[in-house]
Amino acid sequence: MSELNATAAALLGLLHDGPATGGQLVSAARDRFGSFFSVTRSQVYRELPALADAGLVRLGKQGPRSSQQYVVTAAGKKAFKSWLASEPGPDHLRSPLILRLVHANALTVRQRTALIDSAKRIYAEEQDAHKAAVKAAEDPYAKAIAEFGVARAKAVLKLLDAIPIS
């Protein structure tokens, strides 16, 4: 593995907290990264063997129901730190909502209304969750990320208000 992709780096970062199974990594990614960086179960189970083949993780203890723990190696820690220090390049936004809004003129008024109302509920809940995370954050990095989450949700809600229904 010559250069880490973002998913591999995310897994190595999570494994710095200690050994984990694929399922535990999926859950930890959802908890730690929220809506900013999605990691699917299939991505995790595709990346872990590649990371093991590259010597960046090793197999740990066998868990319940034949689950397999993975442990980050010294080479994995070094690769992760190198990835952290490298130029991140541009962010790529992949939003199914925004993709739908781009094509919203193809929807009926009823469909457009349902889409926007649903999205408003989701982003209002997300904004509330990020506000709570800001209050609960003890780590200045976690607090800054949560504040970004509040601003992002607010921006999406503003966008939704600007979309014509009729």
mmCIF file with all atom_site columns, N, CA and C in Angstrom, residues 79-133:
data_model
loop_
_atom_site.group_PDB
_atom_site.id
_atom_site.type_symbol
_atom_site.label_atom_id
_atom_site.label_alt_id
_atom_site.label_comp_id
_atom_site.label_asym_id
_atom_site.label_entity_id
_atom_site.label_seq_id
_atom_site.pdbx_PDB_ins_code
_atom_site.Cartn_x
_atom_site.Cartn_y
_atom_site.Cartn_z
_atom_site.occupancy
_atom_site.B_iso_or_equiv
_atom_site.pdbx_formal_charge
_atom_site.auth_seq_id
_atom_site.auth_comp_id
_atom_site.auth_asym_id
_atom_site.auth_atom_id
_atom_site.pdbx_PDB_model_num
ATOM 1   N N  . ALA A 1 79  ? 2.620   5.255  9.071   1.00 0.00 ? 79  ALA A N  1
ATOM 2   C CA . ALA A 1 79  ? 1.889   5.588  7.842   1.00 0.00 ? 79  ALA A CA 1
ATOM 3   C C  . ALA A 1 79  ? 0.758   6.570  8.137   1.00 0.00 ? 79  ALA A C  1
ATOM 4   N N  . PHE A 1 80  ? 0.075   6.378  9.256   1.00 0.00 ? 80  PHE A N  1
ATOM 5   C CA . PHE A 1 80  ? -1.014  7.272  9.634   1.00 0.00 ? 80  PHE A CA 1
ATOM 6   C C  . PHE A 1 80  ? -0.492  8.678  9.918   1.00 0.00 ? 80  PHE A C  1
ATOM 7   N N  . LYS A 1 81  ? 0.597   8.773  10.670  1.00 0.00 ? 81  LYS A N  1
ATOM 8   C CA . LYS A 1 81  ? 1.164   10.092 10.976  1.00 0.00 ? 81  LYS A CA 1
ATOM 9   C C  . LYS A 1 81  ? 1.658   10.786 9.712   1.00 0.00 ? 81  LYS A C  1
ATOM 10  N N  . SER A 1 82  ? 2.201   10.018 8.793   1.00 0.00 ? 82  SER A N  1
ATOM 11  C CA . SER A 1 82  ? 2.630   10.578 7.512   1.00 0.00 ? 82  SER A CA 1
ATOM 12  C C  . SER A 1 82  ? 1.418   11.086 6.731   1.00 0.00 ? 82  SER A C  1
ATOM 13  N N  . TRP A 1 83  ? 0.338   10.315 6.728   1.00 0.00 ? 83  TRP A N  1
ATOM 14  C CA . TRP A 1 83  ? -0.887  10.733 6.040   1.00 0.00 ? 83  TRP A CA 1
ATOM 15  C C  . TRP A 1 83  ? -1.437  12.012 6.666   1.00 0.00 ? 83  TRP A C  1
ATOM 16  N N  . LEU A 1 84  ? -1.439  12.076 8.009   1.00 0.00 ? 84  LEU A N  1
ATOM 17  C CA . LEU A 1 84  ? -1.941  13.269 8.703   1.00 0.00 ? 84  LEU A CA 1
ATOM 18  C C  . LEU A 1 84  ? -1.165  14.517 8.298   1.00 0.00 ? 84  LEU A C  1
ATOM 19  N N  . ALA A 1 85  ? 0.131   14.378 8.136   1.00 0.00 ? 85  ALA A N  1
ATOM 20  C CA . ALA A 1 85  ? 0.990   15.530 7.839   1.00 0.00 ? 85  ALA A CA 1
ATOM 21  C C  . ALA A 1 85  ? 1.015   15.898 6.360   1.00 0.00 ? 85  ALA A C  1
ATOM 22  N N  . SER A 1 86  ? 0.436   15.053 5.504   1.00 0.00 ? 86  SER A N  1
ATOM 23  C CA . SER A 1 86  ? 0.475   15.324 4.060   1.00 0.00 ? 86  SER A CA 1
ATOM 24  C C  . SER A 1 86  ? -0.604  16.324 3.660   1.00 0.00 ? 86  SER A C  1
ATOM 25  N N  . GLU A 1 87  ? -0.434  16.892 2.483   1.00 0.00 ? 87  GLU A N  1
ATOM 26  C CA . GLU A 1 87  ? -1.399  17.842 1.920   1.00 0.00 ? 87  GLU A CA 1
ATOM 27  C C  . GLU A 1 87  ? -2.741  17.137 1.715   1.00 0.00 ? 87  GLU A C  1
ATOM 28  N N  . PRO A 1 88  ? -3.830  17.675 2.266   1.00 0.00 ? 88  PRO A N  1
ATOM 29  C CA . PRO A 1 88  ? -5.112  16.968 2.157   1.00 0.00 ? 88  PRO A CA 1
ATOM 30  C C  . PRO A 1 88  ? -5.765  17.045 0.781   1.00 0.00 ? 88  PRO A C  1
ATOM 31  N N  . GLY A 1 89  ? -5.420  18.049 -0.014  1.00 0.00 ? 89  GLY A N  1
ATOM 32  C CA . GLY A 1 89  ? -6.092  18.209 -1.300  1.00 0.00 ? 89  GLY A CA 1
ATOM 33  C C  . GLY A 1 89  ? -7.508  18.719 -1.086  1.00 0.00 ? 89  GLY A C  1
ATOM 34  N N  . PRO A 1 90  ? -8.269  18.838 -2.151  1.00 0.00 ? 90  PRO A N  1
ATOM 35  C CA . PRO A 1 90  ? -9.622  19.394 -2.018  1.00 0.00 ? 90  PRO A CA 1
ATOM 36  C C  . PRO A 1 90  ? -10.591 18.389 -1.378  1.00 0.00 ? 90  PRO A C  1
ATOM 37  N N  . ASP A 1 91  ? -11.540 18.920 -0.638  1.00 0.00 ? 91  ASP A N  1
ATOM 38  C CA . ASP A 1 91  ? -12.612 18.083 -0.111  1.00 0.00 ? 91  ASP A CA 1
ATOM 39  C C  . ASP A 1 91  ? -13.593 17.792 -1.236  1.00 0.00 ? 91  ASP A C  1
ATOM 40  N N  . HIS A 1 92  ? -14.222 16.645 -1.173  1.00 0.00 ? 92  HIS A N  1
ATOM 41  C CA . HIS A 1 92  ? -15.209 16.268 -2.177  1.00 0.00 ? 92  HIS A CA 1
ATOM 42  C C  . HIS A 1 92  ? -16.539 16.053 -1.481  1.00 0.00 ? 92  HIS A C  1
ATOM 43  N N  . LEU A 1 93  ? -17.469 16.933 -1.756  1.00 0.00 ? 93  LEU A N  1
ATOM 44  C CA . LEU A 1 93  ? -18.787 16.819 -1.171  1.00 0.00 ? 93  LEU A CA 1
ATOM 45  C C  . LEU A 1 93  ? -19.628 15.869 -2.007  1.00 0.00 ? 93  LEU A C  1
ATOM 46  N N  . ARG A 1 94  ? -20.152 14.835 -1.389  1.00 0.00 ? 94  ARG A N  1
ATOM 47  C CA . ARG A 1 94  ? -21.060 13.891 -2.042  1.00 0.00 ? 94  ARG A CA 1
ATOM 48  C C  . ARG A 1 94  ? -22.337 13.889 -1.226  1.00 0.00 ? 94  ARG A C  1
ATOM 49  N N  . SER A 1 95  ? -23.285 14.703 -1.664  1.00 0.00 ? 95  SER A N  1
ATOM 50  C CA . SER A 1 95  ? -24.519 14.841 -0.919  1.00 0.00 ? 95  SER A CA 1
ATOM 51  C C  . SER A 1 95  ? -25.699 14.375 -1.766  1.00 0.00 ? 95  SER A C  1
ATOM 52  N N  . PRO A 1 96  ? -26.317 13.267 -1.380  1.00 0.00 ? 96  PRO A N  1
ATOM 53  C CA . PRO A 1 96  ? -27.520 12.834 -2.094  1.00 0.00 ? 96  PRO A CA 1
ATOM 54  C C  . PRO A 1 96  ? -28.622 13.894 -2.069  1.00 0.00 ? 96  PRO A C  1
ATOM 55  N N  . LEU A 1 97  ? -28.705 14.665 -0.972  1.00 0.00 ? 97  LEU A N  1
ATOM 56  C CA . LEU A 1 97  ? -29.711 15.721 -0.889  1.00 0.00 ? 97  LEU A CA 1
ATOM 57  C C  . LEU A 1 97  ? -29.454 16.786 -1.950  1.00 0.00 ? 97  LEU A C  1
ATOM 58  N N  . ILE A 1 98  ? -28.228 17.273 -2.013  1.00 0.00 ? 98  ILE A N  1
ATOM 59  C CA . ILE A 1 98  ? -27.925 18.338 -2.973  1.00 0.00 ? 98  ILE A CA 1
ATOM 60  C C  . ILE A 1 98  ? -28.086 17.822 -4.405  1.00 0.00 ? 98  ILE A C  1
ATOM 61  N N  . LEU A 1 99  ? -27.724 16.587 -4.642  1.00 0.00 ? 99  LEU A N  1
ATOM 62  C CA . LEU A 1 99  ? -27.947 16.000 -5.967  1.00 0.00 ? 99  LEU A CA 1
ATOM 63  C C  . LEU A 1 99  ? -29.437 16.020 -6.313  1.00 0.00 ? 99  LEU A C  1
ATOM 64  N N  . ARG A 1 100 ? -30.274 15.684 -5.356  1.00 0.00 ? 100 ARG A N  1
ATOM 65  C CA . ARG A 1 100 ? -31.726 15.728 -5.587  1.00 0.00 ? 100 ARG A CA 1
ATOM 66  C C  . ARG A 1 100 ? -32.204 17.163 -5.810  1.00 0.00 ? 100 ARG A C  1
ATOM 67  N N  . LEU A 1 101 ? -31.652 18.113 -5.043  1.00 0.00 ? 101 LEU A N  1
ATOM 68  C CA . LEU A 1 101 ? -32.055 19.508 -5.202  1.00 0.00 ? 101 LEU A CA 1
ATOM 69  C C  . LEU A 1 101 ? -31.655 20.060 -6.562  1.00 0.00 ? 101 LEU A C  1
ATOM 70  N N  . VAL A 1 102 ? -30.525 19.622 -7.086  1.00 0.00 ? 102 VAL A N  1
ATOM 71  C CA . VAL A 1 102 ? -30.097 20.049 -8.425  1.00 0.00 ? 102 VAL A CA 1
ATOM 72  C C  . VAL A 1 102 ? -31.151 19.656 -9.464  1.00 0.00 ? 102 VAL A C  1
ATOM 73  N N  . HIS A 1 103 ? -31.788 18.531 -9.220  1.00 0.00 ? 103 HIS A N  1
ATOM 74  C CA . HIS A 1 103 ? -32.789 18.010 -10.163 1.00 0.00 ? 103 HIS A CA 1
ATOM 75  C C  . HIS A 1 103 ? -34.215 18.185 -9.640  1.00 0.00 ? 103 HIS A C  1
ATOM 76  N N  . ALA A 1 104 ? -34.414 19.078 -8.680  1.00 0.00 ? 104 ALA A N  1
ATOM 77  C CA . ALA A 1 104 ? -35.722 19.233 -8.043  1.00 0.00 ? 104 ALA A CA 1
ATOM 78  C C  . ALA A 1 104 ? -36.812 19.681 -9.009  1.00 0.00 ? 104 ALA A C  1
ATOM 79  N N  . ASN A 1 105 ? -36.433 20.321 -10.099 1.00 0.00 ? 105 ASN A N  1
ATOM 80  C CA . ASN A 1 105 ? -37.447 20.751 -11.071 1.00 0.00 ? 105 ASN A CA 1
ATOM 81  C C  . ASN A 1 105 ? -38.126 19.566 -11.749 1.00 0.00 ? 105 ASN A C  1
ATOM 82  N N  . ALA A 1 106 ? -37.550 18.386 -11.656 1.00 0.00 ? 106 ALA A N  1
ATOM 83  C CA . ALA A 1 106 ? -38.151 17.181 -12.245 1.00 0.00 ? 106 ALA A CA 1
ATOM 84  C C  . ALA A 1 106 ? -39.167 16.543 -11.295 1.00 0.00 ? 106 ALA A C  1
ATOM 85  N N  . LEU A 1 107 ? -39.269 17.057 -10.079 1.00 0.00 ? 107 LEU A N  1
ATOM 86  C CA . LEU A 1 107 ? -40.218 16.529 -9.100  1.00 0.00 ? 107 LEU A CA 1
ATOM 87  C C  . LEU A 1 107 ? -41.541 17.283 -9.184  1.00 0.00 ? 107 LEU A C  1
ATOM 88  N N  . THR A 1 108 ? -42.593 16.633 -8.743  1.00 0.00 ? 108 THR A N  1
ATOM 89  C CA . THR A 1 108 ? -43.865 17.341 -8.602  1.00 0.00 ? 108 THR A CA 1
ATOM 90  C C  . THR A 1 108 ? -43.767 18.255 -7.391  1.00 0.00 ? 108 THR A C  1
ATOM 91  N N  . VAL A 1 109 ? -44.703 19.190 -7.268  1.00 0.00 ? 109 VAL A N  1
ATOM 92  C CA . VAL A 1 109 ? -44.717 20.088 -6.115  1.00 0.00 ? 109 VAL A CA 1
ATOM 93  C C  . VAL A 1 109 ? -44.832 19.271 -4.829  1.00 0.00 ? 109 VAL A C  1
ATOM 94  N N  . ARG A 1 110 ? -45.649 18.263 -4.848  1.00 0.00 ? 110 ARG A N  1
ATOM 95  C CA . ARG A 1 110 ? -45.830 17.407 -3.670  1.00 0.00 ? 110 ARG A CA 1
ATOM 96  C C  . ARG A 1 110 ? -44.530 16.675 -3.307  1.00 0.00 ? 110 ARG A C  1
ATOM 97  N N  . GLN A 1 111 ? -43.845 16.126 -4.306  1.00 0.00 ? 111 GLN A N  1
ATOM 98  C CA . GLN A 1 111 ? -42.583 15.424 -4.055  1.00 0.00 ? 111 GLN A CA 1
ATOM 99  C C  . GLN A 1 111 ? -41.510 16.385 -3.543  1.00 0.00 ? 111 GLN A C  1
ATOM 100 N N  . ARG A 1 112 ? -41.451 17.574 -4.164  1.00 0.00 ? 112 ARG A N  1
ATOM 101 C CA . ARG A 1 112 ? -40.459 18.577 -3.756  1.00 0.00 ? 112 ARG A CA 1
ATOM 102 C C  . ARG A 1 112 ? -40.716 19.005 -2.309  1.00 0.00 ? 112 ARG A C  1
ATOM 103 N N  . THR A 1 113 ? -41.982 19.222 -1.972  1.00 0.00 ? 113 THR A N  1
ATOM 104 C CA . THR A 1 113 ? -42.353 19.616 -0.608  1.00 0.00 ? 113 THR A CA 1
ATOM 105 C C  . THR A 1 113 ? -41.953 18.532 0.385   1.00 0.00 ? 113 THR A C  1
ATOM 106 N N  . ALA A 1 114 ? -42.253 17.286 0.052   1.00 0.00 ? 114 ALA A N  1
ATOM 107 C CA . ALA A 1 114 ? -41.901 16.172 0.943   1.00 0.00 ? 114 ALA A CA 1
ATOM 108 C C  . ALA A 1 114 ? -40.388 16.074 1.122   1.00 0.00 ? 114 ALA A C  1
ATOM 109 N N  . LEU A 1 115 ? -39.638 16.219 0.035   1.00 0.00 ? 115 LEU A N  1
ATOM 110 C CA . LEU A 1 115 ? -38.172 16.165 0.102   1.00 0.00 ? 115 LEU A CA 1
ATOM 111 C C  . LEU A 1 115 ? -37.639 17.259 1.015   1.00 0.00 ? 115 LEU A C  1
ATOM 112 N N  . ILE A 1 116 ? -38.107 18.480 0.804   1.00 0.00 ? 116 ILE A N  1
ATOM 113 C CA . ILE A 1 116 ? -37.596 19.614 1.577   1.00 0.00 ? 116 ILE A CA 1
ATOM 114 C C  . ILE A 1 116 ? -38.024 19.514 3.041   1.00 0.00 ? 116 ILE A C  1
ATOM 115 N N  . ASP A 1 117 ? -39.272 19.139 3.291   1.00 0.00 ? 117 ASP A N  1
ATOM 116 C CA . ASP A 1 117 ? -39.728 19.001 4.680   1.00 0.00 ? 117 ASP A CA 1
ATOM 117 C C  . ASP A 1 117 ? -38.934 17.924 5.420   1.00 0.00 ? 117 ASP A C  1
ATOM 118 N N  . SER A 1 118 ? -38.703 16.802 4.767   1.00 0.00 ? 118 SER A N  1
ATOM 119 C CA . SER A 1 118 ? -37.932 15.720 5.374   1.00 0.00 ? 118 SER A CA 1
ATOM 120 C C  . SER A 1 118 ? -36.506 16.174 5.673   1.00 0.00 ? 118 SER A C  1
ATOM 121 N N  . ALA A 1 119 ? -35.887 16.831 4.701   1.00 0.00 ? 119 ALA A N  1
ATOM 122 C CA . ALA A 1 119 ? -34.508 17.298 4.877   1.00 0.00 ? 119 ALA A CA 1
ATOM 123 C C  . ALA A 1 119 ? -34.417 18.340 5.991   1.00 0.00 ? 119 ALA A C  1
ATOM 124 N N  . LYS A 1 120 ? -35.423 19.201 6.081   1.00 0.00 ? 120 LYS A N  1
ATOM 125 C CA . LYS A 1 120 ? -35.414 20.205 7.154   1.00 0.00 ? 120 LYS A CA 1
ATOM 126 C C  . LYS A 1 120 ? -35.469 19.541 8.523   1.00 0.00 ? 120 LYS A C  1
ATOM 127 N N  . ARG A 1 121 ? -36.290 18.508 8.661   1.00 0.00 ? 121 ARG A N  1
ATOM 128 C CA . ARG A 1 121 ? -36.360 17.792 9.944   1.00 0.00 ? 121 ARG A CA 1
ATOM 129 C C  . ARG A 1 121 ? -35.005 17.160 10.275  1.00 0.00 ? 121 ARG A C  1
ATOM 130 N N  . ILE A 1 122 ? -34.404 16.514 9.280   1.00 0.00 ? 122 ILE A N  1
ATOM 131 C CA . ILE A 1 122 ? -33.124 15.833 9.495   1.00 0.00 ? 122 ILE A CA 1
ATOM 132 C C  . ILE A 1 122 ? -32.042 16.827 9.900   1.00 0.00 ? 122 ILE A C  1
ATOM 133 N N  . TYR A 1 123 ? -31.954 17.960 9.179   1.00 0.00 ? 123 TYR A N  1
ATOM 134 C CA . TYR A 1 123 ? -30.889 18.922 9.464   1.00 0.00 ? 123 TYR A CA 1
ATOM 135 C C  . TYR A 1 123 ? -31.149 19.710 10.744  1.00 0.00 ? 123 TYR A C  1
ATOM 136 N N  . ALA A 1 124 ? -32.410 19.911 11.115  1.00 0.00 ? 124 ALA A N  1
ATOM 137 C CA . ALA A 1 124 ? -32.698 20.546 12.404  1.00 0.00 ? 124 ALA A CA 1
ATOM 138 C C  . ALA A 1 124 ? -32.244 19.633 13.539  1.00 0.00 ? 124 ALA A C  1
ATOM 139 N N  . GLU A 1 125 ? -32.494 18.324 13.410  1.00 0.00 ? 125 GLU A N  1
ATOM 140 C CA . GLU A 1 125 ? -32.029 17.361 14.417  1.00 0.00 ? 125 GLU A CA 1
ATOM 141 C C  . GLU A 1 125 ? -30.505 17.316 14.451  1.00 0.00 ? 125 GLU A C  1
ATOM 142 N N  . GLU A 1 126 ? -29.892 17.344 13.263  1.00 0.00 ? 126 GLU A N  1
ATOM 143 C CA . GLU A 1 126 ? -28.427 17.332 13.208  1.00 0.00 ? 126 GLU A CA 1
ATOM 144 C C  . GLU A 1 126 ? -27.850 18.577 13.868  1.00 0.00 ? 126 GLU A C  1
ATOM 145 N N  . GLN A 1 127 ? -28.465 19.725 13.605  1.00 0.00 ? 127 GLN A N  1
ATOM 146 C CA . GLN A 1 127 ? -28.000 20.966 14.212  1.00 0.00 ? 127 GLN A CA 1
ATOM 147 C C  . GLN A 1 127 ? -28.098 20.882 15.738  1.00 0.00 ? 127 GLN A C  1
ATOM 148 N N  . ASP A 1 128 ? -29.210 20.366 16.246  1.00 0.00 ? 128 ASP A N  1
ATOM 149 C CA . ASP A 1 128 ? -29.375 20.209 17.698  1.00 0.00 ? 128 ASP A CA 1
ATOM 150 C C  . ASP A 1 128 ? -28.318 19.266 18.279  1.00 0.00 ? 128 ASP A C  1
ATOM 151 N N  . ALA A 1 129 ? -28.042 18.165 17.569  1.00 0.00 ? 129 ALA A N  1
ATOM 152 C CA . ALA A 1 129 ? -27.032 17.209 18.037  1.00 0.00 ? 129 ALA A CA 1
ATOM 153 C C  . ALA A 1 129 ? -25.653 17.851 18.080  1.00 0.00 ? 129 ALA A C  1
ATOM 154 N N  . HIS A 1 130 ? -25.337 18.648 17.079  1.00 0.00 ? 130 HIS A N  1
ATOM 155 C CA . HIS A 1 130 ? -24.023 19.313 17.066  1.00 0.00 ? 130 HIS A CA 1
ATOM 156 C C  . HIS A 1 130 ? -23.934 20.383 18.153  1.00 0.00 ? 130 HIS A C  1
ATOM 157 N N  . LYS A 1 131 ? -25.035 21.080 18.410  1.00 0.00 ? 131 LYS A N  1
ATOM 158 C CA . LYS A 1 131 ? -25.037 22.061 19.503  1.00 0.00 ? 131 LYS A CA 1
ATOM 159 C C  . LYS A 1 131 ? -24.763 21.368 20.840  1.00 0.00 ? 131 LYS A C  1
ATOM 160 N N  . ALA A 1 132 ? -25.383 20.215 21.032  1.00 0.00 ? 132 ALA A N  1
ATOM 161 C CA . ALA A 1 132 ? -25.142 19.447 22.262  1.00 0.00 ? 132 ALA A CA 1
ATOM 162 C C  . ALA A 1 132 ? -23.686 18.990 22.325  1.00 0.00 ? 132 ALA A C  1
ATOM 163 N N  . ALA A 1 133 ? -23.136 18.600 21.184  1.00 0.00 ? 133 ALA A N  1
ATOM 164 C CA . ALA A 1 133 ? -21.736 18.168 21.147  1.00 0.00 ? 133 ALA A CA 1
ATOM 165 C C  . ALA A 1 133 ? -20.792 19.325 21.463  1.00 0.00 ? 133 ALA A C  1
#
